[in-house]
Amino acid sequence: MNIDFSELWDVTVRALSSLVTLFLITKMLGKKQVSQLSLFDYVIGISIGNFAAEMTINLESNEINGIWAVVLFGLFAYTISYLTMKSIVLRRFFMGTPTILIQDGKILEKNLKKMKFDINDMLEEVRSSGYFDLSQVEYAILEPNGEVSILPKPEYRPLTPKDMKVKVDKEGLCCNVIIDGKIMYNNLKNIKKDEKWLDKALKVKGYSDISKILLATVDVNEKIVIYERNLNDDPKDVLE
């Protein structure tokens, strides 16, 4: 088998070019998981991926044309995304609207047919949300991204501390102050603490050498949690 290294090099350059272009376009469009994509986002994503693949594999095509097609679709998607944030009408047209599948415990068959959803599809989505008994569901709403949101009936909703009249401590995001034995100075600054405070807190916990710490976090109540390094520990197999 003869290998054409010049052709191989051309494919490599095209592949890297398409990868960089796709990365930049994705960064511009924002962070969305596949499950969060609307129908419009999905179509745009497939089209851009197709252009990138064509640009990489089809050596007879002009590479610049492929890059321009990807950029053009990316700019179009970005423009639509911006406009849908400003206009409810455009948002409904391009992104869609939620559709009620179950209302007051009653299945809306007309909406099921409208959304091309059958009973089995709905039951699967309800089970995925943790409800195996349909009689426990008050509302089921099909979101524009295809996911189904479930509101259970009041008697089947989980109890909250408020329901039980229990006072709970304030909660918030934990801040990573040590990662892999290194102090995260910016994170310390964000929680209005300094290295001196951290050093004191670590000594209270019995740590004087931060190199032995894999991760240290601080919550809104200034509680520090430490995870030690354990590379020398032998993990136990608990699953077979």
PDB file of C-alpha atoms in Angstrom:
ATOM      1  CA  MET A   1       0.000   0.000   0.000  1.00  0.00           C
ATOM      2  CA  ASN A   2       1.476   3.297  -1.121  1.00  0.00           C
ATOM      3  CA  ILE A   3       1.107   6.205   1.278  1.00  0.00           C
ATOM      4  CA  ASP A   4       0.827   9.680  -0.155  1.00  0.00           C
ATOM      5  CA  PHE A   5       2.448  11.729   2.597  1.00  0.00           C
ATOM      6  CA  SER A   6       1.612  15.035   0.919  1.00  0.00           C
ATOM      7  CA  GLU A   7      -2.069  14.083   0.894  1.00  0.00           C
ATOM      8  CA  LEU A   8      -1.811  12.865   4.486  1.00  0.00           C
ATOM      9  CA  TRP A   9      -0.273  16.189   5.491  1.00  0.00           C
ATOM     10  CA  ASP A  10      -3.069  18.045   3.700  1.00  0.00           C
ATOM     11  CA  VAL A  11      -5.686  16.066   5.631  1.00  0.00           C
ATOM     12  CA  THR A  12      -3.844  16.758   8.893  1.00  0.00           C
ATOM     13  CA  VAL A  13      -3.765  20.511   8.264  1.00  0.00           C
ATOM     14  CA  ARG A  14      -7.439  20.520   7.265  1.00  0.00           C
ATOM     15  CA  ALA A  15      -8.423  18.477  10.319  1.00  0.00           C
ATOM     16  CA  LEU A  16      -6.572  20.807  12.691  1.00  0.00           C
ATOM     17  CA  SER A  17      -8.048  23.855  10.964  1.00  0.00           C
ATOM     18  CA  SER A  18     -11.585  22.487  11.255  1.00  0.00           C
ATOM     19  CA  LEU A  19     -10.983  21.536  14.901  1.00  0.00           C
ATOM     20  CA  VAL A  20      -9.759  25.021  15.803  1.00  0.00           C
ATOM     21  CA  THR A  21     -12.645  26.632  13.912  1.00  0.00           C
ATOM     22  CA  LEU A  22     -15.213  24.395  15.603  1.00  0.00           C
ATOM     23  CA  PHE A  23     -13.698  25.091  19.016  1.00  0.00           C
ATOM     24  CA  LEU A  24     -13.826  28.863  18.516  1.00  0.00           C
ATOM     25  CA  ILE A  25     -17.389  28.742  17.180  1.00  0.00           C
ATOM     26  CA  THR A  26     -18.480  26.565  20.119  1.00  0.00           C
ATOM     27  CA  LYS A  27     -16.880  28.991  22.580  1.00  0.00           C
ATOM     28  CA  MET A  28     -18.774  31.823  20.911  1.00  0.00           C
ATOM     29  CA  LEU A  29     -22.123  30.019  21.057  1.00  0.00           C
ATOM     30  CA  GLY A  30     -21.796  29.194  24.764  1.00  0.00           C
ATOM     31  CA  LYS A  31     -21.919  26.087  26.927  1.00  0.00           C
ATOM     32  CA  LYS A  32     -24.783  23.722  26.220  1.00  0.00           C
ATOM     33  CA  GLN A  33     -24.988  19.985  26.629  1.00  0.00           C
ATOM     34  CA  VAL A  34     -26.528  17.893  23.861  1.00  0.00           C
ATOM     35  CA  SER A  35     -29.590  17.251  26.060  1.00  0.00           C
ATOM     36  CA  GLN A  36     -30.098  21.015  26.385  1.00  0.00           C
ATOM     37  CA  LEU A  37     -30.112  21.767  22.656  1.00  0.00           C
ATOM     38  CA  SER A  38     -33.251  23.039  21.012  1.00  0.00           C
ATOM     39  CA  LEU A  39     -34.278  21.767  17.576  1.00  0.00           C
ATOM     40  CA  PHE A  40     -32.674  24.836  15.983  1.00  0.00           C
ATOM     41  CA  ASP A  41     -29.402  24.326  17.889  1.00  0.00           C
ATOM     42  CA  TYR A  42     -29.411  20.652  16.903  1.00  0.00           C
ATOM     43  CA  VAL A  43     -29.826  21.412  13.201  1.00  0.00           C
ATOM     44  CA  ILE A  44     -27.094  24.070  13.310  1.00  0.00           C
ATOM     45  CA  GLY A  45     -24.758  21.688  15.134  1.00  0.00           C
ATOM     46  CA  ILE A  46     -25.254  18.900  12.565  1.00  0.00           C
ATOM     47  CA  SER A  47     -24.713  21.330   9.688  1.00  0.00           C
ATOM     48  CA  ILE A  48     -21.509  22.757  11.144  1.00  0.00           C
ATOM     49  CA  GLY A  49     -20.192  19.258  11.877  1.00  0.00           C
ATOM     50  CA  ASN A  50     -20.963  18.203   8.301  1.00  0.00           C
ATOM     51  CA  PHE A  51     -19.117  21.213   6.883  1.00  0.00           C
ATOM     52  CA  ALA A  52     -16.094  20.480   9.086  1.00  0.00           C
ATOM     53  CA  ALA A  53     -16.012  16.820   8.019  1.00  0.00           C
ATOM     54  CA  GLU A  54     -16.375  17.739   4.348  1.00  0.00           C
ATOM     55  CA  MET A  55     -13.580  20.282   4.647  1.00  0.00           C
ATOM     56  CA  THR A  56     -11.285  17.658   6.208  1.00  0.00           C
ATOM     57  CA  ILE A  57     -11.933  14.676   3.932  1.00  0.00           C
ATOM     58  CA  ASN A  58     -12.750  16.226   0.544  1.00  0.00           C
ATOM     59  CA  LEU A  59      -9.313  17.316  -0.654  1.00  0.00           C
ATOM     60  CA  GLU A  60     -10.769  18.644  -3.902  1.00  0.00           C
ATOM     61  CA  SER A  61     -12.721  21.330  -2.085  1.00  0.00           C
ATOM     62  CA  ASN A  62     -11.220  24.664  -1.113  1.00  0.00           C
ATOM     63  CA  GLU A  63     -10.335  24.677   2.588  1.00  0.00           C
ATOM     64  CA  ILE A  64     -11.252  28.362   2.930  1.00  0.00           C
ATOM     65  CA  ASN A  65     -14.766  27.639   1.655  1.00  0.00           C
ATOM     66  CA  GLY A  66     -15.273  25.046   4.384  1.00  0.00           C
ATOM     67  CA  ILE A  67     -13.996  27.377   7.105  1.00  0.00           C
ATOM     68  CA  TRP A  68     -16.206  30.200   5.829  1.00  0.00           C
ATOM     69  CA  ALA A  69     -19.273  27.898   5.829  1.00  0.00           C
ATOM     70  CA  VAL A  70     -18.611  26.927   9.464  1.00  0.00           C
ATOM     71  CA  VAL A  71     -18.043  30.548  10.500  1.00  0.00           C
ATOM     72  CA  LEU A  72     -21.133  31.707   8.589  1.00  0.00           C
ATOM     73  CA  PHE A  73     -23.391  29.144  10.282  1.00  0.00           C
ATOM     74  CA  GLY A  74     -21.799  29.964  13.637  1.00  0.00           C
ATOM     75  CA  LEU A  75     -22.461  33.683  13.182  1.00  0.00           C
ATOM     76  CA  PHE A  76     -26.020  32.947  12.080  1.00  0.00           C
ATOM     77  CA  ALA A  77     -26.609  30.780  15.167  1.00  0.00           C
ATOM     78  CA  TYR A  78     -25.078  33.462  17.406  1.00  0.00           C
ATOM     79  CA  THR A  79     -27.310  36.134  15.840  1.00  0.00           C
ATOM     80  CA  ILE A  80     -30.429  34.019  16.322  1.00  0.00           C
ATOM     81  CA  SER A  81     -29.397  33.287  19.915  1.00  0.00           C
ATOM     82  CA  TYR A  82     -29.003  37.012  20.584  1.00  0.00           C
ATOM     83  CA  LEU A  83     -32.316  37.906  18.923  1.00  0.00           C
ATOM     84  CA  THR A  84     -34.218  35.204  20.819  1.00  0.00           C
ATOM     85  CA  MET A  85     -33.009  36.735  24.080  1.00  0.00           C
ATOM     86  CA  LYS A  86     -34.578  40.030  23.010  1.00  0.00           C
ATOM     87  CA  SER A  87     -37.797  38.807  21.397  1.00  0.00           C
ATOM     88  CA  ILE A  88     -40.327  36.392  22.889  1.00  0.00           C
ATOM     89  CA  VAL A  89     -41.911  35.845  19.450  1.00  0.00           C
ATOM     90  CA  LEU A  90     -38.592  34.805  17.879  1.00  0.00           C
ATOM     91  CA  ARG A  91     -37.740  32.683  20.922  1.00  0.00           C
ATOM     92  CA  ARG A  92     -40.988  30.763  20.555  1.00  0.00           C
ATOM     93  CA  PHE A  93     -40.472  30.324  16.808  1.00  0.00           C
ATOM     94  CA  PHE A  94     -36.842  29.132  16.893  1.00  0.00           C
ATOM     95  CA  MET A  95     -36.598  27.480  20.312  1.00  0.00           C
ATOM     96  CA  GLY A  96     -40.158  26.244  20.756  1.00  0.00           C
ATOM     97  CA  THR A  97     -42.421  26.381  23.798  1.00  0.00           C
ATOM     98  CA  PRO A  98     -43.146  23.931  26.638  1.00  0.00           C
ATOM     99  CA  THR A  99     -46.114  21.623  26.111  1.00  0.00           C
ATOM    100  CA  ILE A 100     -48.241  20.219  28.938  1.00  0.00           C
ATOM    101  CA  LEU A 101     -48.639  16.433  28.676  1.00  0.00           C
ATOM    102  CA  ILE A 102     -50.317  15.843  32.037  1.00  0.00           C
ATOM    103  CA  GLN A 103     -52.484  18.462  33.721  1.00  0.00           C
ATOM    104  CA  ASP A 104     -54.122  17.980  37.127  1.00  0.00           C
ATOM    105  CA  GLY A 105     -53.287  14.282  36.864  1.00  0.00           C
ATOM    106  CA  LYS A 106     -55.060  13.965  33.497  1.00  0.00           C
ATOM    107  CA  ILE A 107     -53.214  12.883  30.336  1.00  0.00           C
ATOM    108  CA  LEU A 108     -53.706  15.371  27.487  1.00  0.00           C
ATOM    109  CA  GLU A 109     -53.876  13.017  24.505  1.00  0.00           C
ATOM    110  CA  LYS A 110     -54.212  15.878  22.023  1.00  0.00           C
ATOM    111  CA  ASN A 111     -50.878  17.353  23.111  1.00  0.00           C
ATOM    112  CA  LEU A 112     -49.241  13.930  23.030  1.00  0.00           C
ATOM    113  CA  LYS A 113     -50.206  13.510  19.378  1.00  0.00           C
ATOM    114  CA  LYS A 114     -49.183  17.069  18.589  1.00  0.00           C
ATOM    115  CA  MET A 115     -45.668  16.423  19.964  1.00  0.00           C
ATOM    116  CA  LYS A 116     -45.446  12.958  18.299  1.00  0.00           C
ATOM    117  CA  PHE A 117     -45.286  11.430  21.784  1.00  0.00           C
ATOM    118  CA  ASP A 118     -46.998   8.120  22.525  1.00  0.00           C
ATOM    119  CA  ILE A 119     -47.959   6.724  25.918  1.00  0.00           C
ATOM    120  CA  ASN A 120     -44.827   4.564  26.147  1.00  0.00           C
ATOM    121  CA  ASP A 121     -42.570   7.567  25.498  1.00  0.00           C
ATOM    122  CA  MET A 122     -44.273   9.514  28.262  1.00  0.00           C
ATOM    123  CA  LEU A 123     -44.170   6.630  30.731  1.00  0.00           C
ATOM    124  CA  GLU A 124     -40.449   6.204  30.048  1.00  0.00           C
ATOM    125  CA  GLU A 125     -39.798   9.888  30.769  1.00  0.00           C
ATOM    126  CA  VAL A 126     -41.887   9.752  33.934  1.00  0.00           C
ATOM    127  CA  ARG A 127     -39.983   6.688  35.159  1.00  0.00           C
ATOM    128  CA  SER A 128     -36.687   8.438  34.374  1.00  0.00           C
ATOM    129  CA  SER A 129     -37.778  11.162  36.795  1.00  0.00           C
ATOM    130  CA  GLY A 130     -38.307   8.549  39.513  1.00  0.00           C
ATOM    131  CA  TYR A 131     -42.093   8.119  39.315  1.00  0.00           C
ATOM    132  CA  PHE A 132     -43.214   4.586  38.483  1.00  0.00           C
ATOM    133  CA  ASP A 133     -46.843   5.273  39.395  1.00  0.00           C
ATOM    134  CA  LEU A 134     -48.470   7.728  37.005  1.00  0.00           C
ATOM    135  CA  SER A 135     -51.165   8.532  39.559  1.00  0.00           C
ATOM    136  CA  GLN A 136     -48.511  10.358  41.604  1.00  0.00           C
ATOM    137  CA  VAL A 137     -47.953  12.940  38.860  1.00  0.00           C
ATOM    138  CA  GLU A 138     -49.814  16.265  38.945  1.00  0.00           C
ATOM    139  CA  TYR A 139     -48.129  17.898  35.920  1.00  0.00           C
ATOM    140  CA  ALA A 140     -45.786  16.678  33.180  1.00  0.00           C
ATOM    141  CA  ILE A 141     -44.371  19.293  30.818  1.00  0.00           C
ATOM    142  CA  LEU A 142     -42.401  18.588  27.645  1.00  0.00           C
ATOM    143  CA  GLU A 143     -39.636  21.177  27.454  1.00  0.00           C
ATOM    144  CA  PRO A 144     -38.328  22.618  24.146  1.00  0.00           C
ATOM    145  CA  ASN A 145     -35.141  20.514  24.472  1.00  0.00           C
ATOM    146  CA  GLY A 146     -37.168  17.287  24.618  1.00  0.00           C
ATOM    147  CA  GLU A 147     -36.898  16.659  28.364  1.00  0.00           C
ATOM    148  CA  VAL A 148     -40.005  16.135  30.489  1.00  0.00           C
ATOM    149  CA  SER A 149     -40.333  18.059  33.754  1.00  0.00           C
ATOM    150  CA  ILE A 150     -42.449  16.425  36.443  1.00  0.00           C
ATOM    151  CA  LEU A 151     -44.421  18.043  39.264  1.00  0.00           C
ATOM    152  CA  PRO A 152     -45.731  15.356  41.648  1.00  0.00           C
ATOM    153  CA  LYS A 153     -48.953  15.659  43.582  1.00  0.00           C
ATOM    154  CA  PRO A 154     -48.541  17.405  46.978  1.00  0.00           C
ATOM    155  CA  GLU A 155     -48.814  14.195  48.993  1.00  0.00           C
ATOM    156  CA  TYR A 156     -45.960  12.620  47.010  1.00  0.00           C
ATOM    157  CA  ARG A 157     -43.507  15.518  47.175  1.00  0.00           C
ATOM    158  CA  PRO A 158     -40.396  15.151  49.376  1.00  0.00           C
ATOM    159  CA  LEU A 159     -40.502  16.850  52.748  1.00  0.00           C
ATOM    160  CA  THR A 160     -38.342  19.962  53.129  1.00  0.00           C
ATOM    161  CA  PRO A 161     -36.901  21.475  56.321  1.00  0.00           C
ATOM    162  CA  LYS A 162     -39.475  24.262  55.906  1.00  0.00           C
ATOM    163  CA  ASP A 163     -42.334  21.731  55.899  1.00  0.00           C
ATOM    164  CA  MET A 164     -40.937  20.218  59.115  1.00  0.00           C
ATOM    165  CA  LYS A 165     -40.228  23.670  60.612  1.00  0.00           C
ATOM    166  CA  VAL A 166     -36.588  22.740  61.094  1.00  0.00           C
ATOM    167  CA  LYS A 167     -33.935  25.438  61.131  1.00  0.00           C
ATOM    168  CA  VAL A 168     -30.976  24.651  58.894  1.00  0.00           C
ATOM    169  CA  ASP A 169     -27.550  26.236  58.531  1.00  0.00           C
ATOM    170  CA  LYS A 170     -26.873  28.546  55.654  1.00  0.00           C
ATOM    171  CA  GLU A 171     -25.481  26.739  52.630  1.00  0.00           C
ATOM    172  CA  GLY A 172     -23.549  27.876  49.599  1.00  0.00           C
ATOM    173  CA  LEU A 173     -20.772  26.910  47.241  1.00  0.00           C
ATOM    174  CA  CYS A 174     -17.608  25.432  48.665  1.00  0.00           C
ATOM    175  CA  CYS A 175     -14.368  27.143  47.754  1.00  0.00           C
ATOM    176  CA  ASN A 176     -11.284  25.106  46.862  1.00  0.00           C
ATOM    177  CA  VAL A 177      -8.387  26.639  48.808  1.00  0.00           C
ATOM    178  CA  ILE A 178      -5.829  23.865  48.224  1.00  0.00           C
ATOM    179  CA  ILE A 179      -5.620  21.695  45.133  1.00  0.00           C
ATOM    180  CA  ASP A 180      -2.922  19.069  44.655  1.00  0.00           C
ATOM    181  CA  GLY A 181      -0.814  20.521  47.468  1.00  0.00           C
ATOM    182  CA  LYS A 182      -0.953  24.079  46.112  1.00  0.00           C
ATOM    183  CA  ILE A 183      -2.703  27.075  47.648  1.00  0.00           C
ATOM    184  CA  MET A 184      -5.347  28.725  45.474  1.00  0.00           C
ATOM    185  CA  TYR A 185      -4.603  32.365  46.321  1.00  0.00           C
ATOM    186  CA  ASN A 186      -7.323  33.839  44.091  1.00  0.00           C
ATOM    187  CA  ASN A 187      -9.935  31.631  45.734  1.00  0.00           C
ATOM    188  CA  LEU A 188      -8.724  32.692  49.179  1.00  0.00           C
ATOM    189  CA  LYS A 189      -9.029  36.305  48.113  1.00  0.00           C
ATOM    190  CA  ASN A 190     -12.560  35.728  46.839  1.00  0.00           C
ATOM    191  CA  ILE A 191     -13.699  34.502  50.262  1.00  0.00           C
ATOM    192  CA  LYS A 192     -11.821  37.378  51.932  1.00  0.00           C
ATOM    193  CA  LYS A 193      -9.238  35.146  53.584  1.00  0.00           C
ATOM    194  CA  ASP A 194      -5.457  35.036  53.401  1.00  0.00           C
ATOM    195  CA  GLU A 195      -2.648  32.516  53.710  1.00  0.00           C
ATOM    196  CA  LYS A 196      -2.228  33.304  57.399  1.00  0.00           C
ATOM    197  CA  TRP A 197      -5.848  32.358  58.104  1.00  0.00           C
ATOM    198  CA  LEU A 198      -5.482  29.163  56.068  1.00  0.00           C
ATOM    199  CA  ASP A 199      -2.274  28.193  57.859  1.00  0.00           C
ATOM    200  CA  LYS A 200      -3.981  28.615  61.227  1.00  0.00           C
ATOM    201  CA  ALA A 201      -7.037  26.622  60.134  1.00  0.00           C
ATOM    202  CA  LEU A 202      -4.829  23.792  58.862  1.00  0.00           C
ATOM    203  CA  LYS A 203      -2.840  23.650  62.116  1.00  0.00           C
ATOM    204  CA  VAL A 204      -6.086  23.345  64.076  1.00  0.00           C
ATOM    205  CA  LYS A 205      -6.826  20.316  61.908  1.00  0.00           C
ATOM    206  CA  GLY A 206      -3.346  18.948  62.556  1.00  0.00           C
ATOM    207  CA  TYR A 207      -1.760  19.736  59.196  1.00  0.00           C
ATOM    208  CA  SER A 208       1.518  21.618  58.889  1.00  0.00           C
ATOM    209  CA  ASP A 209       2.635  20.332  55.462  1.00  0.00           C
ATOM    210  CA  ILE A 210       0.236  21.275  52.657  1.00  0.00           C
ATOM    211  CA  SER A 211       2.029  18.962  50.220  1.00  0.00           C
ATOM    212  CA  LYS A 212       0.214  16.078  51.934  1.00  0.00           C
ATOM    213  CA  ILE A 213      -3.162  17.600  51.087  1.00  0.00           C
ATOM    214  CA  LEU A 214      -4.888  16.628  47.842  1.00  0.00           C
ATOM    215  CA  LEU A 215      -7.848  18.962  48.300  1.00  0.00           C
ATOM    216  CA  ALA A 216      -9.051  21.420  50.930  1.00  0.00           C
ATOM    217  CA  THR A 217     -12.404  23.203  50.723  1.00  0.00           C
ATOM    218  CA  VAL A 218     -14.057  25.971  52.763  1.00  0.00           C
ATOM    219  CA  ASP A 219     -17.832  26.511  52.924  1.00  0.00           C
ATOM    220  CA  VAL A 220     -19.829  29.664  53.700  1.00  0.00           C
ATOM    221  CA  ASN A 221     -19.712  28.805  57.411  1.00  0.00           C
ATOM    222  CA  GLU A 222     -15.887  28.774  57.238  1.00  0.00           C
ATOM    223  CA  LYS A 223     -15.818  25.027  57.800  1.00  0.00           C
ATOM    224  CA  ILE A 224     -12.708  23.535  56.240  1.00  0.00           C
ATOM    225  CA  VAL A 225     -12.704  19.972  54.891  1.00  0.00           C
ATOM    226  CA  ILE A 226      -9.431  18.263  54.011  1.00  0.00           C
ATOM    227  CA  TYR A 227      -8.780  15.314  51.705  1.00  0.00           C
ATOM    228  CA  GLU A 228      -5.335  13.764  52.101  1.00  0.00           C
ATOM    229  CA  ARG A 229      -3.201  12.270  49.365  1.00  0.00           C
ATOM    230  CA  ASN A 230      -3.551   8.484  49.230  1.00  0.00           C
ATOM    231  CA  LEU A 231      -1.464   7.287  46.300  1.00  0.00           C
ATOM    232  CA  ASN A 232       0.216   4.678  48.488  1.00  0.00           C
ATOM    233  CA  ASP A 233      -3.069   3.201  49.689  1.00  0.00           C
ATOM    234  CA  ASP A 234      -4.287   0.002  48.056  1.00  0.00           C
ATOM    235  CA  PRO A 235      -7.886   0.459  46.864  1.00  0.00           C
ATOM    236  CA  LYS A 236     -10.293  -2.291  47.824  1.00  0.00           C
ATOM    237  CA  ASP A 237     -12.443  -3.931  45.191  1.00  0.00           C
ATOM    238  CA  VAL A 238     -16.016  -3.720  46.428  1.00  0.00           C
ATOM    239  CA  LEU A 239     -17.747  -4.351  43.114  1.00  0.00           C
ATOM    240  CA  GLU A 240     -17.568  -7.586  41.184  1.00  0.00           C
TER     241      GLU A 240
END
